[in-house]
CSV table of C-alpha atoms in Angstrom, one decimal:
chain,number,residue,atom,x,y,z
A,18,MET,CA,112.8,64.7,109.2
A,19,SER,CA,112.2,67.7,107.9
A,20,THR,CA,111.8,68.8,103.8
A,21,PRO,CA,112.9,72.0,102.5
A,22,ARG,CA,109.9,74.1,100.6
A,23,THR,CA,110.3,73.3,96.4
A,24,PRO,CA,107.9,75.6,94.5
A,25,SER,CA,105.6,74.1,92.6
A,26,ALA,CA,106.7,75.6,89.5
A,27,ASP,CA,110.1,74.4,89.6
A,28,ARG,CA,108.8,71.1,89.9
A,29,LEU,CA,106.1,71.3,87.4
A,30,GLY,CA,109.3,72.4,85.1
A,31,ARG,CA,111.2,69.4,86.4
A,32,LEU,CA,108.6,66.8,86.1
A,33,LEU,CA,107.6,68.2,82.2
A,34,ASN,CA,111.7,67.7,81.4
A,35,LEU,CA,112.1,64.7,83.4
A,36,VAL,CA,110.2,61.6,81.2
A,37,PRO,CA,112.2,62.6,78.0
A,38,TYR,CA,115.3,63.4,79.6
A,39,LEU,CA,115.4,59.8,81.0
A,40,LEU,CA,113.8,58.2,77.5
A,41,ALA,CA,117.3,59.6,76.0
A,42,ARG,CA,119.3,57.6,78.9
A,43,PRO,CA,117.8,54.2,79.8
A,44,GLY,CA,119.2,52.7,82.4
A,45,ILE,CA,120.8,55.7,83.8
A,46,LEU,CA,122.3,56.0,87.7
A,47,ILE,CA,119.8,57.9,90.1
A,48,ALA,CA,122.8,60.0,91.3
A,49,GLU,CA,124.1,60.9,88.0
A,50,ALA,CA,120.4,61.9,87.1
A,51,ALA,CA,120.2,64.4,89.9
A,52,ALA,CA,123.3,65.8,89.5
A,53,ASP,CA,122.5,66.1,86.0
A,54,LEU,CA,119.0,68.1,87.2
A,55,ASN,CA,120.8,69.7,90.3
A,56,ILE,CA,118.9,68.5,92.7
A,57,THR,CA,119.5,65.8,95.3
A,58,PRO,CA,118.6,62.0,94.8
A,59,LYS,CA,115.9,61.9,97.4
A,60,GLN,CA,114.3,64.7,95.5
A,61,LEU,CA,114.6,62.5,92.1
A,62,ARG,CA,112.8,59.6,93.8
A,63,GLU,CA,110.2,61.7,95.2
A,64,ASP,CA,109.5,62.9,91.6
A,65,LEU,CA,109.7,59.2,90.1
A,66,GLU,CA,106.8,58.8,92.5
A,67,LEU,CA,105.1,61.5,91.6
A,68,LEU,CA,105.4,60.5,87.8
A,69,TRP,CA,104.1,57.2,88.6
A,70,VAL,CA,100.3,58.2,89.0
A,71,CYS,CA,100.8,60.8,86.2
A,72,GLY,CA,99.4,59.8,82.7
A,73,LEU,CA,96.2,59.9,80.5
A,74,PRO,CA,92.6,60.3,81.4
A,75,GLY,CA,91.0,56.9,82.7
A,76,TYR,CA,94.4,56.4,84.9
A,77,GLY,CA,94.3,52.4,84.5
A,78,PRO,CA,97.1,50.1,83.0
A,79,GLY,CA,98.3,51.3,79.9
A,80,ASP,CA,97.2,55.1,80.8
A,81,LEU,CA,100.0,56.2,83.5
A,82,ILE,CA,103.5,56.7,83.2
A,83,ASP,CA,105.7,53.5,84.1
A,84,MET,CA,109.1,52.5,85.2
A,85,ALA,CA,111.7,50.1,85.6
A,86,PHE,CA,114.4,50.3,88.6
A,87,ASP,CA,117.3,48.2,88.2
A,88,GLY,CA,119.3,48.6,91.9
A,89,ASP,CA,120.1,52.2,91.5
A,90,ARG,CA,119.2,52.4,87.8
A,91,VAL,CA,116.0,53.5,86.6
A,92,THR,CA,114.3,53.4,83.0
A,93,ILE,CA,111.0,54.4,81.5
A,94,SER,CA,109.5,51.6,80.2
A,95,HIS,CA,106.1,53.5,79.0
A,96,ASP,CA,106.0,57.1,78.3
A,97,ALA,CA,101.9,57.4,78.0
A,98,GLY,CA,102.5,59.5,75.0
A,99,ILE,CA,104.3,62.5,76.4
A,100,ASP,CA,107.0,62.4,73.9
A,101,LYS,CA,104.2,63.1,71.3
A,102,PRO,CA,103.8,67.0,70.3
A,103,LEU,CA,100.6,68.9,71.6
A,104,ARG,CA,98.1,69.6,69.7
A,105,LEU,CA,95.3,72.0,70.6
A,106,ASN,CA,91.6,72.0,69.5
A,107,GLN,CA,89.9,75.2,69.0
A,108,ASP,CA,88.8,75.1,72.4
A,109,GLU,CA,91.9,74.8,73.9
A,110,ALA,CA,93.8,77.3,71.5
A,111,LEU,CA,91.4,80.0,72.5
A,112,ALA,CA,91.5,79.3,76.4
A,113,LEU,CA,95.1,79.4,76.6
A,114,VAL,CA,95.8,82.5,74.2
A,115,VAL,CA,92.7,84.7,76.0
A,116,ALA,CA,94.4,83.4,79.6
A,117,LEU,CA,97.8,84.9,77.5
A,118,ARG,CA,96.6,88.2,76.6
A,119,MET,CA,94.8,88.9,79.8
A,120,LEU,CA,98.5,88.0,81.5
A,121,ALA,CA,100.1,90.6,79.2
A,122,GLU,CA,97.6,92.9,80.1
A,123,THR,CA,97.7,92.7,83.6
A,124,PRO,CA,99.6,96.0,85.4
A,125,GLY,CA,102.9,95.4,86.6
A,126,ILE,CA,103.2,91.8,85.6
A,127,GLY,CA,106.5,90.2,85.4
A,128,ALA,CA,108.3,88.7,82.1
A,129,ARG,CA,105.7,90.6,80.2
A,130,ASP,CA,108.4,89.9,76.8
A,131,ALA,CA,108.1,86.3,77.5
A,132,ILE,CA,104.5,86.3,77.5
A,133,GLU,CA,104.3,88.0,74.5
A,134,ARG,CA,106.7,85.7,72.7
A,135,ALA,CA,104.8,82.7,73.9
A,136,LEU,CA,101.6,84.2,72.4
A,137,ALA,CA,103.0,85.3,69.2
A,138,LYS,CA,104.0,81.7,68.8
A,139,ILE,CA,100.7,80.1,69.7
A,140,GLU,CA,98.9,82.4,67.5
A,141,SER,CA,100.9,81.5,64.3
A,142,ALA,CA,101.2,77.8,65.0
A,143,ALA,CA,97.2,77.8,65.9
A,144,GLY,CA,96.3,80.3,63.2
A,145,ASP,CA,92.6,80.7,63.3
A,146,LEU,CA,92.0,78.3,65.8
A,147,ALA,CA,93.9,80.8,68.5
A,148,ASP,CA,91.7,84.0,66.7
A,149,PRO,CA,89.3,85.0,69.8
A,150,PRO,CA,86.4,86.8,68.8
A,151,VAL,CA,86.7,89.8,71.6
A,152,ALA,CA,89.8,91.2,72.5
A,153,VAL,CA,91.1,91.2,76.3
A,154,LYS,CA,91.6,94.7,77.9
A,155,LEU,CA,91.7,95.9,81.0
A,156,PRO,CA,91.7,99.4,81.0
A,157,ALA,CA,90.4,100.1,84.6
A,158,ASN,CA,94.1,98.2,86.0
A,159,GLN,CA,96.0,100.4,83.6
A,160,GLU,CA,94.3,103.6,84.4
A,161,LYS,CA,94.7,102.9,88.0
A,162,LEU,CA,98.4,101.9,87.6
A,163,ALA,CA,99.3,104.9,85.1
A,164,ALA,CA,97.5,107.3,87.7
A,165,VAL,CA,99.2,106.2,90.6
A,166,ARG,CA,102.4,106.3,88.7
A,167,ALA,CA,101.7,110.0,87.7
A,168,ALA,CA,101.1,111.0,91.5
A,169,VAL,CA,104.1,109.3,92.5
A,170,ASP,CA,106.3,111.1,90.0
A,171,SER,CA,104.3,114.9,90.6
A,172,GLY,CA,105.5,114.1,94.1
A,173,HIS,CA,102.0,114.5,95.6
A,174,ALA,CA,100.3,112.6,98.3
A,175,LEU,CA,97.5,110.3,98.2
A,176,ARG,CA,94.3,109.3,100.2
A,177,LEU,CA,93.8,105.5,99.6
A,178,THR,CA,91.0,103.2,100.4
A,179,TYR,CA,92.8,99.9,100.9
A,180,TYR,CA,91.7,96.2,101.6
A,181,THR,CA,94.0,94.3,103.9
A,182,ALA,CA,93.5,90.4,103.2
A,183,ALA,CA,95.4,89.8,106.6
A,184,ARG,CA,92.8,91.4,108.6
A,185,ASP,CA,90.0,91.1,105.9
A,186,GLU,CA,89.1,95.0,106.5
A,187,THR,CA,89.0,98.2,104.1
A,188,THR,CA,90.6,101.2,105.6
A,189,GLU,CA,91.4,104.8,104.6
A,190,ARG,CA,94.6,106.3,104.9
A,191,VAL,CA,96.8,109.1,103.7
A,192,VAL,CA,100.7,107.9,102.2
A,193,ASP,CA,103.4,109.8,101.1
A,194,PRO,CA,104.5,107.4,97.9
A,195,MET,CA,108.1,106.6,97.7
A,196,ARG,CA,108.3,104.5,94.5
A,197,MET,CA,106.3,101.8,92.4
A,198,LEU,CA,107.5,98.6,91.9
A,199,THR,CA,106.9,95.2,90.9
A,200,VAL,CA,107.4,91.7,92.8
A,201,GLY,CA,106.2,88.4,91.3
A,202,THR,CA,103.3,89.2,89.3
A,203,PHE,CA,102.0,92.2,91.3
A,204,ALA,CA,102.4,96.0,91.5
A,205,TYR,CA,103.2,97.5,94.4
A,206,LEU,CA,103.3,101.5,95.6
A,207,GLU,CA,105.4,101.7,98.3
A,208,ALA,CA,104.9,104.6,100.4
A,209,TRP,CA,104.8,106.1,103.9
A,210,CYS,CA,101.5,105.5,105.7
A,211,ARG,CA,100.7,108.4,107.8
A,212,ARG,CA,98.2,106.0,109.8
A,213,VAL,CA,100.5,103.7,111.0
A,214,GLU,CA,103.5,105.9,111.0
A,215,ALA,CA,105.8,103.4,109.1
A,216,THR,CA,106.5,102.2,105.4
A,217,ARG,CA,104.3,99.6,104.1
A,218,LEU,CA,103.6,98.0,100.2
A,219,PHE,CA,100.5,98.5,98.9
A,220,ARG,CA,99.4,95.9,96.4
A,221,MET,CA,97.9,97.9,93.3
A,222,ASP,CA,94.8,95.6,92.9
A,223,ARG,CA,94.1,95.8,96.3
A,224,ILE,CA,93.9,99.5,96.0
A,225,ASP,CA,89.9,100.2,95.9
A,226,ALA,CA,90.3,104.0,95.2
A,227,PHE,CA,92.5,106.9,95.8
A,228,THR,CA,92.6,110.5,95.4
A,229,GLU,CA,95.9,112.7,94.7
A,230,LEU,CA,95.8,115.7,97.2
A,231,ASP,CA,97.4,119.0,96.6
A,232,GLU,CA,100.0,118.9,99.4
A,233,PRO,CA,103.4,117.3,98.6
A,234,SER,CA,104.6,113.6,99.3
A,235,ARG,CA,107.3,114.0,102.2
A,236,PRO,CA,108.2,110.8,103.7
A,237,PRO,CA,110.2,111.2,107.1
A,238,VAL,CA,114.0,110.3,107.4
A,239,GLU,CA,113.2,107.1,109.2
A,240,ALA,CA,110.9,106.1,105.9
A,241,VAL,CA,113.2,103.4,104.5
A,242,PRO,CA,112.5,101.1,101.4
A,243,HIS,CA,111.8,97.2,102.1
A,244,ASP,CA,114.4,95.0,100.7
A,245,VAL,CA,112.0,92.7,98.3
A,246,SER,CA,114.7,90.5,96.7
A,247,ALA,CA,113.6,87.4,98.6
A,248,GLY,CA,110.0,88.7,98.4
A,249,VAL,CA,107.6,90.7,99.9
A,250,PHE,CA,106.4,88.5,103.0
A,251,ARG,CA,109.8,87.6,105.0
A,252,PRO,CA,108.3,85.6,107.9
A,253,GLY,CA,110.6,86.5,111.2
A,254,PRO,CA,110.5,85.2,114.9
A,255,ASP,CA,108.3,87.9,115.9
A,256,LEU,CA,105.2,86.7,113.9
A,257,PRO,CA,102.7,83.9,115.1
A,258,LEU,CA,103.6,79.9,114.6
A,259,VAL,CA,101.2,78.0,113.3
A,260,THR,CA,101.4,74.0,113.7
A,261,LEU,CA,99.2,72.1,110.9
A,262,ARG,CA,98.4,68.3,110.5
A,263,VAL,CA,97.8,68.0,106.5
A,264,GLY,CA,96.2,65.5,104.7
A,265,ARG,CA,97.1,64.8,101.1
A,266,GLY,CA,94.4,67.1,99.7
A,267,GLY,CA,96.0,70.2,101.8
A,268,ARG,CA,99.2,69.5,100.9
A,269,TRP,CA,99.7,72.5,97.9
A,270,ILE,CA,99.8,74.7,100.9
A,271,THR,CA,103.4,73.7,101.4
A,272,GLU,CA,104.1,75.0,97.9
A,273,TYR,CA,102.3,77.7,97.7
A,274,TYR,CA,103.1,79.8,101.4
A,275,PRO,CA,106.4,80.1,102.7
A,276,VAL,CA,106.7,77.3,105.7
A,277,GLU,CA,109.4,76.8,108.1
A,278,GLN,CA,109.1,72.9,108.4
A,279,VAL,CA,107.4,69.8,107.1
A,280,VAL,CA,107.8,66.6,108.8
A,281,LYS,CA,106.3,63.9,106.8
A,282,GLU,CA,104.3,61.3,108.9
A,283,PRO,CA,102.4,58.2,107.6
A,284,GLY,CA,99.3,59.4,105.6
A,285,GLU,CA,99.9,63.0,106.5
A,286,TRP,CA,102.4,66.2,106.8
A,287,LEU,CA,103.2,68.0,110.1
A,288,VAL,CA,103.7,71.6,108.6
A,289,THR,CA,104.7,74.7,110.8
A,290,MET,CA,104.4,78.2,109.1
A,291,ARG,CA,104.7,81.8,110.1
A,292,VAL,CA,101.6,84.1,109.4
A,293,THR,CA,101.0,87.7,109.6
A,294,ASP,CA,97.5,87.7,111.4
A,295,LEU,CA,95.8,84.9,113.0
A,296,GLY,CA,92.7,85.9,111.6
A,297,TRP,CA,94.0,85.3,108.0
A,298,ALA,CA,95.3,81.9,109.1
A,299,GLN,CA,91.7,81.2,110.6
A,300,ARG,CA,89.7,82.3,107.3
A,301,LEU,CA,92.6,80.1,105.3
A,302,LEU,CA,92.2,77.0,107.1
A,303,VAL,CA,88.6,77.0,107.9
A,304,GLY,CA,88.1,77.0,103.7
A,305,LEU,CA,90.5,73.9,103.7
A,306,GLY,CA,88.1,71.5,106.3
A,307,ARG,CA,88.9,68.1,107.0
A,308,ASP,CA,92.2,68.1,104.6
A,309,VAL,CA,94.0,70.3,108.0
A,310,THR,CA,93.9,69.8,111.4
A,311,VAL,CA,95.2,73.1,113.7
A,312,VAL,CA,97.5,71.8,116.3
A,313,GLY,CA,98.5,75.1,117.6
A,314,PRO,CA,98.5,77.9,118.5
A,315,PRO,CA,95.9,77.3,121.2
A,316,GLU,CA,94.3,80.5,120.5
A,317,LEU,CA,93.5,79.6,116.8
A,318,VAL,CA,92.4,76.5,117.7
A,319,GLN,CA,89.8,78.1,119.7
A,320,GLN,CA,89.0,80.6,117.0
A,321,ILE,CA,88.4,78.1,114.1
A,322,ARG,CA,86.5,75.7,116.8
A,323,ALA,CA,84.4,79.2,117.6
A,324,ALA,CA,83.9,79.8,113.7
A,325,ALA,CA,82.5,76.2,113.2
A,326,ASP,CA,80.3,76.1,115.8
A,327,ALA,CA,78.7,79.5,114.8
A,328,ALA,CA,78.1,77.7,111.3
A,329,LEU,CA,76.9,74.9,112.5
A,330,ASP,CA,74.0,77.1,114.7
A,331,GLN,CA,73.3,79.0,111.6
A,332,TYR,CA,72.3,75.4,110.0
A,333,ALA,CA,70.2,74.4,112.9
A,334,ALA,CA,68.5,77.5,113.2
A,335,PRO,CA,64.6,77.5,111.7
A,336,HIS,CA,64.0,79.6,109.0
A,337,THR,CA,60.6,81.3,108.9
A,338,LEU,CA,59.7,81.9,105.3
A,339,ALA,CA,57.6,84.8,104.5
A,340,ALA,CA,54.1,83.7,103.2
A,341,ASP,CA,53.2,85.3,99.5
A,342,PRO,CA,51.0,88.4,99.9
A,343,ALA,CA,47.1,87.7,98.9
A,344,PRO,CA,46.2,88.6,95.2
A,345,GLY,CA,45.7,92.0,94.6
A,346,ARG,CA,48.1,93.1,97.0
């Protein structure tokens, strides 16, 4: 049985609203609640199972959210204080304001007006508690974004030093800029790359250096802009298909990365996903350790086994410490 991917941000918002919704409707039918929340009854039951292990630190009796089921009806019997208004202490207010100010300063960030409204409300409500001793500024990022945008407007080609995360490598290339755009929370330069002779999206935070050239930007007629309406990464059948067995500690990858299928089995999930590069997949999965077991493809299994063996060899090899130099030398 497969389950469609549910973005973590959508689920978090739903869970935060679920308790007050159910508190106001004791004994509501699960089907009726699911219809109101625009989800399936199965999704609602999964949310309720998650709420059962949520609550206050201590996580013992009386700390966790509790509920009672009567057939197909549900009632919140203990809300663990979630209905009480949030009160921030000085450290919490400062951390939240600094994070929001940094987010507002990030080039290409979406929904900036919403961030600034939230920041204004928090600062107004918290008063002196939310007044940090230093201003949060990211001048380098702002200057880079402004300079690249100016080059695009002026119609000049650029020489980029660019880090490609999928292959873990830095390359130099000359590009013909086409436009600047924001997708999600990242700003991108879309340009014709002369190195690969194709249209590419370059994430601004991965451009290590750039030089504006004297020659004009001249994208060829085959330089077609990307359709980013469904996001930057659009997995297709031509990309490698990776199959994983995922334990509880690694299930977050099904919400953070696009997956094709999640099959829930006792104690673990069987996950299939497309990746742009097996080298990127190797670095990701090695870092997850025992929470993930790679089922296929065979070449990825071999790459990870070789990487693990190389790491173990480093621990097994004896290391000789250099002797301290004699006094006076």
